[in-house]
XYZ file of C-alpha atoms in Angstrom:
281
model
C -92.468 46.516 2.311
C -94.815 45.552 -0.518
C -94.184 43.259 -3.479
C -93.434 46.158 -5.825
C -90.643 47.295 -3.512
C -89.359 43.719 -3.368
C -89.454 43.542 -7.161
C -87.393 46.740 -7.321
C -84.810 45.361 -4.887
C -84.442 42.268 -7.046
C -84.082 44.267 -10.278
C -81.478 46.550 -8.672
C -79.609 43.566 -7.155
C -80.039 44.975 -3.644
C -81.221 41.719 -2.144
C -81.346 41.415 1.627
C -80.509 38.392 3.751
C -83.964 38.132 5.357
C -87.527 38.402 4.084
C -90.770 37.496 5.842
C -93.555 36.751 3.348
C -96.995 37.767 4.587
C -99.554 36.236 2.211
C -101.710 33.167 1.635
C -100.977 33.356 -2.090
C -98.859 30.237 -2.623
C -98.028 30.793 -6.289
C -97.104 34.472 -5.889
C -94.715 33.679 -3.036
C -93.151 30.861 -5.034
C -92.713 33.215 -7.997
C -90.767 35.719 -5.902
C -88.624 33.009 -4.318
C -87.646 31.956 -7.849
C -86.920 35.584 -8.776
C -84.689 35.960 -5.717
C -82.739 32.843 -6.689
C -82.079 33.757 -10.331
C -79.607 36.693 -10.113
C -76.985 34.494 -8.441
C -78.375 31.125 -9.555
C -78.911 30.059 -5.940
C -80.235 26.695 -4.869
C -83.368 26.669 -2.686
C -83.431 24.600 0.482
C -86.789 23.950 2.148
C -87.495 23.754 5.877
C -90.805 23.122 7.635
C -91.811 23.751 11.256
C -95.088 22.910 12.966
C -94.608 25.030 16.099
C -92.913 28.262 17.124
C -90.823 26.330 19.655
C -89.388 24.065 16.954
C -88.639 27.037 14.751
C -87.017 29.208 17.430
C -84.823 26.366 18.670
C -83.443 25.868 15.148
C -82.762 29.530 14.283
C -79.027 29.272 14.990
C -78.773 26.361 12.567
C -80.768 28.242 9.918
C -78.503 31.273 10.191
C -75.270 29.315 9.920
C -73.484 28.764 6.618
C -73.616 25.425 4.890
C -70.647 23.190 4.172
C -68.072 24.951 1.967
C -70.044 28.213 2.599
C -72.070 27.840 -0.587
C -74.717 30.557 -0.613
C -78.317 29.305 -0.792
C -81.875 30.466 -0.215
C -83.499 28.854 2.806
C -87.270 28.766 2.384
C -88.648 28.306 5.894
C -92.344 27.392 5.984
C -94.159 27.834 9.299
C -97.417 25.999 9.886
C -98.656 28.665 12.303
C -99.273 32.396 12.569
C -96.112 34.362 13.331
C -96.985 36.438 16.388
C -93.524 37.564 17.491
C -90.244 38.365 15.820
C -87.006 36.766 16.901
C -83.430 37.696 16.107
C -82.542 36.204 12.722
C -79.272 37.283 11.149
C -77.943 35.023 8.386
C -74.191 35.160 7.843
C -74.287 34.629 4.100
C -77.502 32.941 2.977
C -80.907 34.422 2.166
C -83.632 33.310 4.553
C -87.310 33.575 3.588
C -89.720 33.061 6.478
C -93.081 31.882 5.164
C -95.735 31.627 7.937
C -99.438 30.952 7.482
C -99.751 34.672 8.164
C -98.153 37.446 10.209
C -99.893 39.021 13.170
C -101.099 42.572 12.545
C -99.056 43.725 15.527
C -95.760 42.834 13.848
C -93.812 45.713 12.317
C -90.609 45.152 10.376
C -88.957 46.245 7.132
C -88.350 42.561 6.446
C -92.083 41.786 6.169
C -93.269 41.686 2.552
C -97.010 42.297 2.163
C -98.285 41.031 -1.178
C -101.093 42.855 -2.984
C -103.791 41.354 -5.246
C -103.022 41.119 -8.936
C -104.217 43.970 -11.123
C -106.517 43.406 -14.105
C -103.621 44.125 -16.429
C -101.437 41.520 -14.693
C -104.200 38.915 -14.927
C -104.668 39.547 -18.633
C -100.926 39.509 -19.319
C -100.451 36.221 -17.469
C -103.300 34.435 -19.286
C -102.122 35.681 -22.680
C -98.556 34.564 -21.940
C -99.615 31.070 -20.863
C -102.423 30.233 -23.283
C -102.553 31.210 -26.928
C -105.780 32.013 -28.802
C -107.864 32.272 -25.641
C -111.249 33.908 -26.126
C -111.013 37.654 -25.402
C -114.423 37.741 -23.695
C -113.299 34.960 -21.372
C -110.109 36.864 -20.507
C -112.157 39.979 -19.816
C -114.495 38.108 -17.448
C -111.601 36.532 -15.569
C -109.727 39.822 -15.198
C -112.828 41.390 -13.609
C -113.231 38.589 -11.070
C -111.937 39.265 -7.546
C -111.282 35.540 -7.156
C -108.555 35.615 -9.807
C -106.590 38.536 -8.404
C -105.058 35.811 -6.248
C -102.101 34.437 -8.226
C -102.625 30.887 -6.946
C -106.210 30.835 -8.216
C -105.070 32.261 -11.558
C -102.347 29.620 -11.791
C -104.940 26.899 -11.113
C -107.065 28.229 -13.941
C -104.197 28.382 -16.450
C -102.915 24.938 -15.467
C -106.346 23.355 -15.849
C -106.997 25.062 -19.177
C -103.688 23.760 -20.495
C -104.242 20.222 -19.197
C -107.780 20.050 -20.521
C -106.728 21.586 -23.853
C -109.289 24.292 -23.109
C -112.455 22.209 -23.546
C -111.651 18.535 -23.980
C -113.640 16.012 -21.938
C -111.773 13.137 -20.269
C -113.760 10.093 -21.366
C -112.993 7.742 -18.492
C -114.811 9.988 -16.022
C -118.229 9.240 -17.459
C -117.525 5.513 -17.605
C -117.247 5.280 -13.811
C -120.603 6.156 -12.274
C -119.230 6.033 -8.710
C -117.167 9.124 -9.514
C -120.339 11.120 -9.919
C -121.738 9.625 -6.728
C -118.774 11.159 -4.900
C -119.424 14.502 -6.585
C -123.099 14.355 -5.608
C -122.076 13.708 -2.009
C -119.904 16.825 -2.091
C -122.338 19.221 -3.748
C -125.166 18.109 -1.439
C -122.814 18.350 1.558
C -123.416 14.731 2.574
C -120.201 14.216 4.513
C -121.135 10.754 5.787
C -121.660 9.438 2.245
C -118.462 11.111 1.029
C -116.450 9.563 3.883
C -117.767 6.135 2.921
C -116.735 6.740 -0.671
C -113.177 7.664 0.382
C -112.523 4.108 1.571
C -112.497 2.943 -2.051
C -109.599 5.255 -2.893
C -107.569 5.192 0.296
C -104.551 3.670 -1.458
C -104.801 6.045 -4.434
C -105.447 9.550 -3.063
C -103.962 11.417 -6.025
C -106.236 9.560 -8.456
C -109.279 10.657 -6.474
C -108.109 14.262 -6.199
C -107.328 14.424 -9.932
C -110.754 12.979 -10.749
C -112.638 15.421 -8.527
C -110.567 18.335 -9.752
C -111.287 17.495 -13.394
C -115.041 17.147 -12.899
C -115.383 20.405 -10.987
C -113.124 22.213 -13.431
C -115.304 21.042 -16.316
C -118.257 22.533 -14.421
C -116.266 25.757 -14.182
C -115.759 25.739 -17.965
C -119.498 25.213 -18.353
C -120.059 28.467 -16.468
C -118.137 30.315 -19.167
C -119.773 28.306 -21.980
C -116.467 26.685 -22.907
C -117.640 23.069 -22.754
C -118.222 21.486 -26.153
C -120.696 19.914 -26.180
C -122.525 21.401 -23.230
C -123.375 18.800 -20.585
C -126.407 18.995 -18.270
C -124.463 17.357 -15.427
C -122.076 20.281 -15.154
C -124.938 22.761 -15.385
C -126.482 20.944 -12.432
C -123.288 21.298 -10.379
C -123.266 25.017 -11.117
C -126.926 25.470 -10.230
C -126.414 23.824 -6.838
C -123.034 25.287 -5.861
C -122.882 28.629 -7.614
C -119.712 30.184 -8.999
C -118.134 31.344 -5.718
C -118.513 27.992 -3.939
C -117.226 26.128 -6.985
C -114.140 28.330 -7.235
C -113.306 27.865 -3.547
C -113.592 24.081 -3.983
C -111.229 24.144 -6.969
C -108.726 26.100 -4.897
C -108.899 23.465 -2.129
C -108.422 20.592 -4.572
C -105.388 22.354 -6.089
C -103.807 22.841 -2.653
C -104.420 19.188 -1.823
C -102.852 18.070 -5.093
C -99.693 20.026 -4.235
C -99.696 18.700 -0.669
C -99.908 15.039 -1.677
C -97.256 15.430 -4.364
C -94.791 17.196 -2.079
C -95.279 15.157 1.112
C -95.153 11.537 2.117
C -98.888 11.314 2.819
C -100.482 7.887 2.445
C -104.041 8.456 3.615
C -107.014 10.643 2.749
C -107.364 12.398 6.106
C -106.239 15.837 4.775
C -108.777 15.558 1.946
C -111.517 14.549 4.366
C -110.794 17.455 6.709
C -110.566 20.047 3.908
C -113.808 18.908 2.285
C -115.600 18.841 5.639
C -114.451 22.388 6.377
C -115.640 23.483 2.918
C -119.023 21.793 3.437
C -119.788 23.514 6.739
C -118.856 26.991 5.533
C -121.683 29.159 4.247
């Protein structure tokens, strides 16, 4: 099944009890979970499993009805690749299995394979979210393969809204150590960056927001949307290039969501993600 077939099932109110989402596109999956919940105004319950053993041992509980048999959507996130299918038959609820990815050997009508966004969908989304956006900018974005991923497009729209398109956040330039951290990242000096993290260990979200804002301003510089233009952001672009910068923004967005949704009190996930980004070509 692809997402267009899923969309048709939702519009025709022929919703099944089980779907397996096969995609790394966080925002697109979340969008379709919301669409599945709306026809019957269902609440969404979230479950998370680190291993296949944990997941398989809890399947009976997942399939059972809740107290008073109130119908819900159970969003089951799996922190591993799904390599085998097991018998899942909900009595009343809708179960959405959301693994890191599905093995290519798996075949099932319940597996939903999501496609990249079309140029028309990218344009429509930007125009719906942000008014009076430059048409040349929209055209460039819609032709970029990076933004046919809904999560990346959502990052872009969110940052444009938060930054009011072009506005600089003054406090960033008043703290020189912020730019020292950025220099450590763009020059792939992991030892220096790790040392810098110690200063923010009790405030991880502040650090992630700061880094995200600086790199997003560099992204705006690429499209000549910074007013006034700043040499520092041009320097970031010249060292990283557009593709590397976009992948870093995607990582920082994912980390922001992770820290906000989980009880994480240290910067280890940030350190590991940045290290992995640094060593990739």
